[in-house]
Amino acid sequence: MIETVLFWIFAVLAVLGGAGVVLSRSPLNGAMSLVGAFFALAGLYLLLSAQLLAALQVLVYAGAIMVLFLFVIMLLNVGADEVRQERIGPIRGGVATLTSLAALALVGREFLRIRFPFARPPSDFGTVAAVGRVLFSDFTLPFEATSLLLLAGILGAVVVAKGKI
Amino acid sequence: MIHFQAADVAALAPEILLSAGAIVLMVTEVFLRGERRGYQALLTAAFAAAAFEAFAAQSGNPPRAIFGGFAVQDGFATFAGAVVCAGLFATALIGAGFLRPRAAERGEFYALALLAAVGMCLLVRGADLLFVFVALELMSVSTYALVAYLRVGTRPSEASFKYFILGAFSSALFLYGTALCFGATGRTSLSGIAAAGGGRLLLAGLGLILAGLAFKVAAVPFHMWTPDVYEGAPTPVTAFMAVGVKAAAFAVLVRILLSAFGARPFAAAWQPLLEALAVLTMFGGNLLALGQRSVKRMLAYSSVAHAGYLLVAVASTARTGRAAAAAVRGEAVTGLLFSLAAYTATTAGAFAALAAFERLSGSEPQPWDLDRFAGLAKRRPWAAAATAMLMLSLAGIPPSAGFVGKLLVFRAAVDAGLVPLAILGVIASLIGLYYYLRVVVVMYMEPAPAGAPVSPPSWPTDLTLVATAAIVLLIGIGPGPLTAAAAAATGLLGG
């Protein structure tokens, strides 16, 4: 019972946050809405008893990445009036609407075909031990490749940030 | 609990060598005090050669999945990986000649090039969309940084920014396609997607994946970034993008299409799409190249046009209801691999020529214009002859590697029943004759302008130029060994 109530609270918050990102004119409000959506998602993960995923969601997305977003917005001092107000013509608007509706129909049809309830995940699903075990056994290769990707990212950032080679 | 064997690690020997090279170059740079950095390019070239050898040593091995199916070891990946390593080798040599006069030779440049090559080698053997994405990003992120390596003036800045934004956008398209494929089938492995099958959602995912990769290979209408980025990037980086990124992206495109979407209903969907892309790309690239006065921009459009010829080969691999489909597919993949190798040698050489004759100063605007090539036949006869040979190969005139590559591709298209496509390809390459031969004409027929500045000669660049021209000529005269190697490499795991 309490789980259902919590689910609805988090779900509504997540959707509201997502809508806020799209609808708000000011970049700062949009970024803050995204933070809210991330926290709501973390709550949903907790309800699924995936503690590690929830913690990472807060630390990495709501913490590190969004702080970077806000930092850039404040550094550049982008206000609502800085964002170019563009009029979207009927053709572009029509094409965009039709494409979005088609995409929605495609994905929605697939959602309708899902049979509930799912098989229960194993009891240690989403714990540090379980994630660590999978990461270092089944996913060794992508994991190591990702470490190289991070190295390339750091190296690239150094090269780009240097004023002069 | 460990889900891989020692043999899996051994299969990754080329990638491990390249990563080790990147780390060595990155770490030694920290301790350097003086200006003696000549070893860096040679070390990079040595690691590239070692990785090439490691790929060559794997060439006979039977195809198998490694690391729990995330990657494979098969002839196709081995051949494409060897092509990437050859491209890296040439890039390192061109880089030495290009960076030293500009006082910009640093370990980071070569480390990033090696990391990009690791990404490409992993990309060509990726058998799981998740892993393919990681490899794609490793390649792309390193390349973004390389494009932004020398940012003197507005053009290089524009190039690096444009490439970063559009590259990130295309990666996002690819990722969204992956998500849709996962949503439709519940799998990310190529074999799993092929086994599960699916309806329109899977097709939408395939479409997004195709669009993402079409950006990377610069196919029309996803080519808008190509001329500006190729022109603004440092010449060795442009060469690496034209050979390495393109070869790796084509290899993974073929693997995804054949391994995950090889079944007939899917092949019937993507074949016409690729045919249309091929026609647009061949004609778009060649027609847009006609008016260019800047040789670097002309080569950018030429690279677009060559993506079109390679797309003809990809379209010919589709398994549609015709008899002897397997033989035709083998022929098409052979043509593709041969063309990739021939194109790598030719384009690396063409950019080496550009680097050899390019203006040194960073003052803008930097016209890598046609006039720089005037009278070269008198001043630097060997370099001019090599450049002429490479231009003939790009144009597809026998005896050259480019001619044999086009021949194989168009023959595969005819055998696959795509006769109109082959005819259009021949017409498109006839258009290309004009602008390639114009460079030769300018070199041999026009006198050098008075007081023309002479670029300082650099032996690594000249060596690359003459060696690639010799290779292109040798392959053109005796294409047997390379054709045999490409034909032996068509064994695609799960294809």
XYZ file of C-alpha atoms in Angstrom:
660
model
C 0.000 0.000 0.000
C 2.641 2.471 1.097
C 4.754 1.376 -1.870
C 1.958 2.202 -4.277
C 1.491 5.640 -2.757
C 5.219 6.328 -2.927
C 5.347 5.070 -6.500
C 2.676 7.499 -7.591
C 4.316 10.397 -5.798
C 7.684 9.709 -7.430
C 6.161 8.961 -10.818
C 4.163 12.205 -10.906
C 7.210 14.168 -9.750
C 9.351 12.583 -12.470
C 6.838 13.416 -15.197
C 6.372 16.957 -13.891
C 10.145 17.436 -13.821
C 10.442 16.171 -17.375
C 7.670 18.490 -18.535
C 9.392 21.355 -16.749
C 12.591 20.778 -18.714
C 10.730 21.044 -21.998
C 8.337 23.832 -21.129
C 10.280 26.321 -19.014
C 11.709 29.302 -20.874
C 14.570 29.969 -18.493
C 17.516 27.535 -18.813
C 18.056 27.688 -15.051
C 14.494 26.552 -14.292
C 14.860 23.816 -16.886
C 18.031 22.528 -15.263
C 16.430 22.592 -11.814
C 13.424 20.662 -13.161
C 15.847 18.066 -14.478
C 17.400 17.762 -11.014
C 13.915 17.167 -9.615
C 13.216 14.510 -12.234
C 16.504 12.773 -11.401
C 15.683 12.697 -7.687
C 12.236 11.260 -8.425
C 13.841 8.575 -10.599
C 16.233 7.763 -7.755
C 13.204 7.272 -5.526
C 11.706 4.875 -8.078
C 14.947 2.885 -8.133
C 14.825 2.671 -4.337
C 11.320 1.252 -4.539
C 12.772 -1.435 -6.808
C 15.304 -2.089 -4.000
C 18.167 -1.084 -6.311
C 20.014 0.942 -3.707
C 23.265 1.307 -5.624
C 21.475 2.529 -8.727
C 19.559 5.077 -6.641
C 22.708 6.314 -4.952
C 24.538 6.581 -8.285
C 21.588 8.409 -9.804
C 21.786 11.055 -7.085
C 25.583 11.249 -6.967
C 26.364 11.189 -10.677
C 23.334 12.675 -12.405
C 21.752 14.984 -9.843
C 25.149 15.738 -8.325
C 28.035 15.886 -10.740
C 26.384 16.311 -14.129
C 23.701 18.770 -13.137
C 26.141 20.866 -11.129
C 28.172 21.128 -14.321
C 25.052 22.180 -16.245
C 24.187 24.848 -13.686
C 27.780 25.992 -13.583
C 27.823 26.542 -17.355
C 24.443 28.304 -17.329
C 25.528 30.654 -14.565
C 28.979 31.189 -16.065
C 27.481 32.199 -19.400
C 24.702 34.057 -17.573
C 21.985 32.823 -19.892
C 18.611 34.228 -18.916
C 15.203 33.571 -20.409
C 15.546 36.651 -22.617
C 18.844 35.369 -24.020
C 17.158 32.363 -25.560
C 16.184 33.194 -29.096
C 12.444 33.274 -29.542
C 11.931 31.462 -32.771
C 8.649 31.199 -34.572
C 8.077 27.731 -35.892
C 6.257 27.715 -39.212
C 3.290 25.450 -39.958
C 5.321 23.063 -42.143
C 8.108 22.511 -39.628
C 5.631 22.312 -36.769
C 3.456 19.872 -38.688
C 6.339 17.604 -39.645
C 7.675 17.635 -36.095
C 4.245 16.842 -34.644
C 3.600 14.018 -37.092
C 7.042 12.477 -36.506
C 6.637 12.672 -32.752
C 3.177 11.101 -32.919
C 4.500 8.315 -35.137
C 7.363 7.657 -32.713
C 4.911 7.692 -29.806
C 2.639 5.230 -31.613
C 5.568 2.920 -32.355
C 6.815 2.855 -28.794
C 3.313 2.865 -27.290
C 2.260 -0.167 -29.296
C 5.216 -2.054 -27.916
C 4.298 -0.997 -24.376
C 0.759 -2.296 -24.813
C 2.138 -5.712 -25.721
C 4.053 -6.078 -22.445
C 2.614 -8.836 -20.262
C 2.556 -8.052 -16.526
C 3.774 -9.011 -14.021
C 7.420 -9.554 -14.899
C 9.506 -12.349 -13.482
C 10.905 -11.288 -10.111
C 14.527 -10.148 -10.245
C 17.001 -12.025 -8.021
C 16.932 -10.899 -4.388
C 20.327 -9.156 -4.551
C 19.356 -7.173 -7.672
C 20.899 -3.707 -7.711
C 23.107 -4.171 -4.669
C 26.768 -3.183 -4.696
C 27.873 -6.811 -4.593
C 25.665 -7.910 -7.466
C 26.549 -4.966 -9.709
C 30.249 -5.358 -8.946
C 30.182 -9.034 -9.723
C 28.474 -8.524 -13.087
C 30.717 -5.583 -13.959
C 33.918 -7.537 -13.436
C 32.793 -10.839 -14.946
C 30.230 -10.613 -17.736
C 30.924 -6.999 -18.621
C 34.726 -7.024 -18.350
C 35.317 -5.920 -21.921
C 32.877 -2.973 -22.028
C 34.083 -1.983 -18.550
C 37.724 -1.843 -19.613
C 36.817 -0.076 -22.850
C 34.946 2.521 -20.801
C 38.057 3.116 -18.706
C 39.957 3.841 -21.920
C 37.127 6.150 -22.974
C 37.497 8.096 -19.725
C 41.245 8.323 -20.297
C 40.656 9.677 -23.793
C 38.151 12.157 -22.363
C 40.623 13.452 -19.776
C 43.421 13.681 -22.320
C 41.128 15.440 -24.776
C 39.984 17.910 -22.123
C 43.620 18.758 -21.337
C 44.419 19.288 -25.017
C 41.346 21.428 -25.632
C 41.701 23.470 -22.442
C 45.329 24.394 -23.087
C 45.494 27.889 -24.432
C 48.329 27.132 -26.785
C 49.969 23.894 -27.714
C 33.012 -16.404 -11.962
C 35.478 -15.262 -14.602
C 33.659 -15.506 -17.906
C 36.541 -15.298 -20.338
C 39.629 -17.296 -21.146
C 43.231 -16.433 -21.784
C 42.570 -16.902 -25.498
C 40.045 -14.063 -25.363
C 42.695 -11.722 -24.022
C 45.165 -12.954 -26.625
C 42.650 -12.094 -29.343
C 42.758 -8.498 -28.142
C 46.561 -8.308 -28.497
C 46.450 -5.490 -31.105
C 44.212 -3.307 -28.953
C 46.343 -3.983 -25.868
C 49.485 -3.013 -27.795
C 47.915 0.227 -28.996
C 46.661 1.109 -25.505
C 50.108 0.431 -24.074
C 51.568 2.745 -26.702
C 49.104 5.479 -25.767
C 49.991 5.197 -22.088
C 53.742 5.159 -22.765
C 53.525 8.293 -24.909
C 51.272 10.064 -22.440
C 53.450 9.306 -19.421
C 56.829 10.003 -21.021
C 55.593 13.401 -22.192
C 55.317 14.464 -18.552
C 59.038 13.975 -17.931
C 60.251 15.723 -21.078
C 62.197 18.910 -20.551
C 63.812 19.641 -23.879
C 62.493 19.822 -27.387
C 63.647 16.386 -28.449
C 60.373 14.772 -29.350
C 61.338 13.120 -32.596
C 60.934 9.686 -31.024
C 57.204 10.137 -30.469
C 56.060 9.746 -34.051
C 58.423 6.837 -34.616
C 57.232 5.137 -31.422
C 53.616 5.575 -32.524
C 54.438 4.152 -35.927
C 56.231 1.240 -34.235
C 53.203 0.461 -32.062
C 50.954 0.715 -35.118
C 53.212 -1.698 -36.987
C 53.246 -4.091 -34.006
C 49.440 -4.012 -33.831
C 49.308 -4.610 -37.590
C 51.554 -7.635 -37.124
C 49.328 -8.870 -34.280
C 46.319 -8.640 -36.588
C 48.228 -10.385 -39.365
C 49.133 -13.209 -36.977
C 45.429 -13.739 -36.276
C 44.407 -13.864 -39.904
C 44.039 -17.628 -40.175
C 42.178 -18.178 -36.899
C 38.652 -19.583 -37.055
C 35.967 -17.021 -36.195
C 34.689 -17.097 -32.633
C 33.017 -14.913 -30.047
C 35.152 -13.526 -27.236
C 34.345 -12.033 -23.820
C 30.914 -13.567 -23.594
C 29.810 -12.409 -27.037
C 30.565 -8.703 -26.684
C 33.211 -8.945 -29.369
C 34.331 -11.417 -31.999
C 37.530 -12.511 -33.580
C 36.979 -13.164 -37.269
C 38.636 -12.515 -40.587
C 36.551 -9.436 -41.255
C 37.550 -7.736 -38.006
C 41.169 -8.753 -38.524
C 41.336 -7.272 -42.010
C 39.561 -4.049 -41.055
C 41.712 -3.706 -37.935
C 44.870 -4.135 -39.986
C 43.656 -1.392 -42.339
C 43.097 0.904 -39.347
C 46.626 0.192 -38.066
C 48.081 0.979 -41.488
C 46.163 4.266 -41.440
C 47.561 5.054 -37.998
C 51.089 4.299 -39.229
C 50.740 6.806 -42.076
C 49.089 9.348 -39.772
C 52.005 9.206 -37.330
C 54.517 9.835 -40.114
C 52.498 12.696 -41.603
C 52.067 14.060 -38.080
C 55.830 14.155 -37.526
C 56.354 16.227 -40.658
C 53.382 18.466 -39.953
C 53.705 19.201 -36.243
C 57.442 19.799 -35.905
C 57.657 22.934 -38.083
C 54.627 24.274 -36.192
C 56.295 23.596 -32.804
C 53.290 21.538 -31.775
C 54.743 18.064 -31.422
C 53.474 16.664 -28.122
C 52.872 13.219 -26.697
C 49.166 13.957 -26.259
C 48.656 14.117 -30.009
C 50.043 10.646 -30.590
C 48.423 9.234 -27.445
C 45.027 10.441 -28.650
C 45.651 9.016 -32.109
C 46.539 5.648 -30.548
C 43.432 5.735 -28.332
C 41.285 6.557 -31.350
C 42.835 3.565 -33.113
C 41.988 1.366 -30.118
C 38.394 2.541 -30.438
C 38.380 1.740 -34.161
C 39.877 -1.733 -33.667
C 37.318 -2.507 -30.951
C 34.569 -1.090 -33.142
C 35.293 -3.421 -36.044
C 35.017 -6.447 -33.751
C 32.040 -5.284 -31.687
C 29.163 -7.768 -31.678
C 26.930 -6.090 -29.119
C 25.302 -2.702 -29.653
C 26.186 -1.626 -26.118
C 29.849 -2.383 -26.636
C 29.783 -0.935 -30.144
C 28.582 2.324 -28.631
C 31.440 2.427 -26.112
C 33.973 1.753 -28.885
C 32.295 4.333 -31.136
C 32.593 6.934 -28.391
C 36.221 6.047 -27.680
C 36.974 6.644 -31.364
C 34.875 9.809 -31.560
C 36.004 11.495 -28.333
C 39.660 11.019 -29.266
C 38.967 12.395 -32.731
C 37.122 15.461 -31.390
C 40.180 16.315 -29.320
C 42.513 15.718 -32.279
C 40.481 18.024 -34.514
C 40.726 20.690 -31.819
C 44.474 20.105 -31.388
C 45.703 23.154 -33.309
C 43.208 25.953 -32.949
C 44.857 28.849 -34.703
C 42.266 31.151 -36.211
C 38.573 30.810 -36.770
C 38.472 27.931 -39.223
C 40.048 25.312 -36.956
C 37.880 26.510 -34.066
C 34.792 26.261 -36.225
C 35.848 22.821 -37.400
C 36.409 21.445 -33.918
C 33.167 22.871 -32.572
C 31.125 21.686 -35.531
C 32.584 18.200 -35.408
C 32.013 17.928 -31.674
C 28.372 19.037 -31.775
C 27.390 17.031 -34.859
C 29.401 14.028 -33.705
C 27.678 14.052 -30.326
C 24.336 14.368 -32.129
C 25.055 11.388 -34.361
C 26.198 9.324 -31.371
C 22.902 10.187 -29.673
C 20.995 9.011 -32.769
C 22.926 5.746 -32.671
C 22.212 5.331 -28.965
C 18.500 6.015 -29.423
C 18.424 3.407 -32.175
C 20.121 0.958 -29.811
C 17.506 1.703 -27.157
C 14.685 1.064 -29.634
C 16.286 -2.225 -30.720
C 16.558 -3.218 -27.077
C 12.956 -2.220 -26.508
C 11.789 -4.317 -29.444
C 13.806 -7.449 -28.715
C 15.104 -7.251 -25.146
C 18.639 -7.896 -26.445
C 21.610 -5.782 -27.352
C 23.796 -8.464 -28.920
C 23.665 -8.607 -32.712
C 23.001 -12.349 -32.731
C 20.273 -11.921 -30.116
C 18.534 -9.252 -32.181
C 18.761 -11.459 -35.271
C 17.258 -14.395 -33.353
C 14.465 -12.385 -31.747
C 13.335 -10.552 -34.863
C 10.750 -7.829 -34.557
C 8.453 -5.435 -36.256
C 8.320 -1.743 -36.957
C 10.002 -0.696 -33.725
C 13.096 -2.697 -34.621
C 13.057 -1.136 -38.086
C 12.886 2.323 -36.522
C 15.871 1.398 -34.380
C 17.761 0.240 -37.451
C 16.931 3.511 -39.182
C 18.356 5.571 -36.322
C 21.478 3.399 -36.144
C 21.945 3.848 -39.900
C 21.556 7.616 -39.597
C 24.121 7.755 -36.787
C 26.660 5.763 -38.773
C 25.919 7.695 -41.976
C 27.104 10.812 -40.121
C 30.348 9.069 -39.237
C 31.055 7.881 -42.787
C 29.931 11.251 -44.226
C 27.219 9.984 -46.544
C 25.001 12.544 -48.294
C 22.697 13.981 -46.831
C 24.602 13.582 -43.558
C 27.807 15.105 -44.984
C 27.269 18.798 -44.179
C 30.083 18.887 -41.615
C 32.659 17.162 -43.797
C 34.209 19.969 -45.892
C 34.505 22.446 -43.015
C 35.866 19.910 -40.557
C 38.273 18.312 -43.017
C 39.553 21.727 -44.022
C 39.906 23.102 -40.504
C 41.481 20.077 -38.861
C 45.268 19.614 -38.859
C 46.175 17.698 -42.031
C 47.371 14.479 -40.309
C 44.101 14.395 -38.352
C 42.126 14.896 -41.551
C 44.001 11.969 -43.039
C 43.214 9.840 -40.001
C 39.536 10.789 -40.145
C 39.366 10.025 -43.841
C 40.979 6.595 -43.511
C 40.538 5.313 -39.955
C 37.150 6.638 -38.916
C 35.664 5.802 -42.282
C 37.073 2.256 -42.405
C 35.944 1.470 -38.857
C 32.484 2.962 -39.339
C 31.976 1.030 -42.585
C 33.120 -2.205 -40.958
C 30.706 -1.866 -38.066
C 27.921 -0.822 -40.438
C 28.387 -4.008 -42.443
C 28.579 -6.133 -39.320
C 25.379 -4.690 -37.845
C 23.510 -5.000 -41.131
C 24.624 -8.562 -41.829
C 24.713 -10.014 -38.307
C 21.614 -8.447 -36.777
C 19.522 -7.447 -39.791
C 20.650 -9.967 -42.383
C 17.320 -11.799 -42.580
C 15.316 -11.267 -45.730
C 12.518 -8.951 -44.504
C 15.104 -6.596 -43.037
C 17.466 -6.838 -45.994
C 14.581 -5.941 -48.276
C 14.052 -2.838 -46.149
C 17.607 -1.542 -45.926
C 18.854 -2.417 -49.378
C 16.836 0.248 -51.258
C 17.701 2.742 -48.522
C 21.410 2.115 -48.954
C 21.093 2.222 -52.743
C 19.517 5.668 -52.503
C 22.202 6.809 -50.042
C 24.914 5.472 -52.356
C 23.579 7.327 -55.415
C 23.129 10.576 -53.488
C 26.592 10.275 -51.946
C 28.421 9.428 -55.172
C 26.848 12.252 -57.137
C 26.757 14.727 -54.253
C 30.433 14.252 -53.457
C 31.638 14.367 -57.046
C 29.483 17.308 -58.158
C 30.337 19.407 -55.102
C 34.050 18.684 -55.546
C 34.026 20.096 -59.091
C 34.059 23.751 -58.076
C 36.631 23.583 -55.280
C 39.841 25.581 -55.608
C 41.152 24.376 -52.265
C 42.718 20.954 -52.636
C 41.933 20.069 -49.030
C 38.241 20.823 -49.555
C 38.327 18.926 -52.829
C 39.747 15.898 -51.008
C 36.991 16.232 -48.398
C 34.333 15.985 -51.094
C 36.310 13.210 -52.731
C 36.125 11.320 -49.435
C 32.339 11.809 -49.482
C 32.239 10.426 -53.025
C 34.290 7.404 -51.996
C 31.870 6.735 -49.155
C 29.292 6.458 -51.943
C 31.259 3.781 -53.814
C 31.688 1.861 -50.558
C 27.937 2.141 -49.919
C 27.379 0.448 -53.293
C 29.334 -2.508 -51.930
C 27.317 -2.492 -48.705
C 24.032 -2.402 -50.632
C 25.228 -5.389 -52.686
C 25.658 -7.543 -49.571
C 21.909 -7.718 -48.953
C 20.549 -11.234 -49.028
C 17.497 -10.886 -51.184
C 15.854 -13.817 -52.858
C 18.377 -14.331 -55.665
C 20.210 -17.580 -56.215
C 23.872 -17.834 -55.230
C 23.275 -15.107 -52.659
C 26.126 -16.286 -50.441
C 28.631 -16.065 -53.303
C 27.433 -12.555 -54.191
C 27.697 -11.490 -50.580
C 31.248 -12.823 -50.385
C 32.089 -10.926 -53.546
C 30.585 -7.705 -52.188
C 32.417 -7.961 -48.859
C 35.650 -8.711 -50.735
C 35.107 -5.604 -52.849
C 34.386 -3.521 -49.771
C 37.476 -4.698 -47.876
C 39.712 -4.310 -50.922
C 38.368 -0.820 -51.559
C 38.850 0.135 -47.916
C 42.490 -0.959 -48.066
C 43.087 0.723 -51.423
C 41.299 3.874 -50.308
C 43.319 3.976 -47.086
C 46.625 3.802 -48.947
C 45.558 6.341 -51.568
C 43.991 8.867 -49.217
C 46.787 8.692 -46.679
C 49.160 9.449 -49.531
C 47.019 12.276 -50.871
C 46.955 13.978 -47.488
C 50.693 13.414 -47.132
C 51.062 15.325 -50.423
C 48.891 18.086 -49.013
C 50.965 18.218 -45.821
C 54.163 18.333 -47.876
C 53.092 21.330 -49.960
C 50.955 23.124 -47.417
C 51.609 26.674 -46.300
C 53.421 26.715 -42.994
C 52.185 29.893 -41.377
C 48.976 29.866 -39.447
C 47.911 33.262 -40.746
C 44.458 33.184 -42.153
C 42.800 32.670 -44.416
C 44.730 29.512 -45.126
C 44.167 28.689 -48.743
C 45.355 25.190 -49.396
C 44.756 26.284 -52.911
C 45.458 24.758 -56.222
C 48.174 27.320 -57.028
C 50.420 25.741 -54.423
C 50.665 22.757 -56.723
C 51.670 24.786 -59.806
C 55.043 23.916 -61.230
C 55.750 21.191 -58.706
C 56.844 18.824 -61.449
C 59.931 21.008 -61.968
C 60.713 21.750 -58.346
C 59.999 18.378 -56.725
C 59.694 15.842 -59.538
C 59.462 12.750 -57.329
C 56.824 14.179 -55.033
C 54.869 15.431 -58.044
C 54.993 12.023 -59.707
C 53.799 10.336 -56.513
C 50.961 12.837 -56.140
C 49.941 12.285 -59.752
C 49.864 8.529 -59.155
C 47.626 8.983 -56.091
C 45.265 11.298 -57.976
C 44.973 8.710 -60.750
C 44.123 6.095 -58.129
C 41.453 8.323 -56.570
C 40.016 8.880 -60.034
C 40.045 5.141 -60.652
C 42.346 4.983 -63.651
C 44.297 1.743 -64.255
C 46.836 0.594 -63.232
C 46.059 1.693 -59.700
C 44.564 0.280 -56.526
C 41.607 2.626 -56.826
C 40.708 1.202 -60.223
C 40.727 -2.402 -59.005
C 38.674 -1.460 -55.955
C 35.992 0.209 -58.045
C 36.024 -2.707 -60.485
C 35.416 -5.219 -57.689
C 32.666 -3.110 -56.121
C 30.796 -2.461 -59.360
C 31.129 -6.105 -60.443
C 29.634 -7.202 -57.120
C 26.786 -4.734 -57.668
C 26.088 -6.170 -61.124
C 26.127 -9.722 -59.768
C 23.765 -8.678 -56.983
C 21.321 -7.469 -59.628
C 21.942 -3.784 -59.005
C 22.912 -2.941 -62.586
C 21.522 0.639 -62.566
C 23.474 1.349 -59.398
C 26.705 0.135 -61.003
C 26.083 2.255 -64.114
C 25.378 5.331 -61.997
C 28.585 4.630 -60.075
C 30.621 4.569 -63.269
C 29.048 7.844 -64.424
C 29.767 9.451 -61.051
C 33.405 8.403 -61.130
C 33.712 9.822 -64.672
C 32.619 13.194 -63.256
C 35.360 12.802 -60.651
C 38.036 12.497 -63.349
C 37.856 16.237 -63.959
C 38.918 17.514 -60.589
C 41.507 14.830 -59.876
C 43.199 15.356 -63.225
C 43.083 19.114 -62.732
C 45.592 18.736 -59.885
C 47.885 16.743 -62.182
C 47.500 19.306 -64.957
C 48.338 22.174 -62.612
C 51.409 20.349 -61.349
C 52.780 19.509 -64.769
C 51.531 22.217 -67.139
C 51.419 25.446 -65.172
C 54.571 27.364 -64.249
C 55.292 28.054 -60.624
C 54.253 31.550 -59.550
C 57.167 33.893 -59.019
C 58.536 33.912 -55.493
C 56.499 30.880 -54.493
C 57.438 29.895 -50.956
C 58.854 26.411 -50.651
C 57.684 24.326 -47.738
C 60.522 22.801 -45.737
C 60.939 19.199 -46.815
C 60.332 16.589 -44.163
C 61.455 13.032 -44.680
C 58.574 11.236 -42.892
C 55.991 13.029 -45.021
C 57.910 12.479 -48.244
C 58.467 8.846 -47.329
C 54.716 8.362 -46.766
C 53.951 10.087 -50.038
C 56.333 8.043 -52.169
C 55.664 4.762 -50.326
C 51.880 5.014 -50.624
C 52.177 5.903 -54.308
C 54.394 2.855 -54.840
C 51.959 0.620 -52.916
C 49.007 1.957 -54.894
C 50.831 1.300 -58.156
C 51.933 -2.199 -57.083
C 48.415 -3.164 -55.998
C 47.142 -1.804 -59.295
C 49.586 -3.928 -61.296
C 49.250 -7.086 -59.213
C 46.046 -7.005 -57.187
C 46.156 -10.779 -56.592
C 47.584 -10.960 -53.045
C 45.388 -8.218 -51.611
C 42.298 -9.630 -53.337
C 43.087 -13.055 -51.934
C 43.546 -11.607 -48.449
C 40.254 -9.703 -48.708
C 38.431 -12.757 -50.059
C 39.789 -14.862 -47.197
C 38.564 -12.241 -44.719
C 34.887 -12.349 -45.678
C 34.114 -14.903 -42.981
C 31.812 -12.851 -40.796
C 30.799 -14.506 -37.547
C 27.031 -14.896 -37.622
C 26.787 -13.143 -40.994
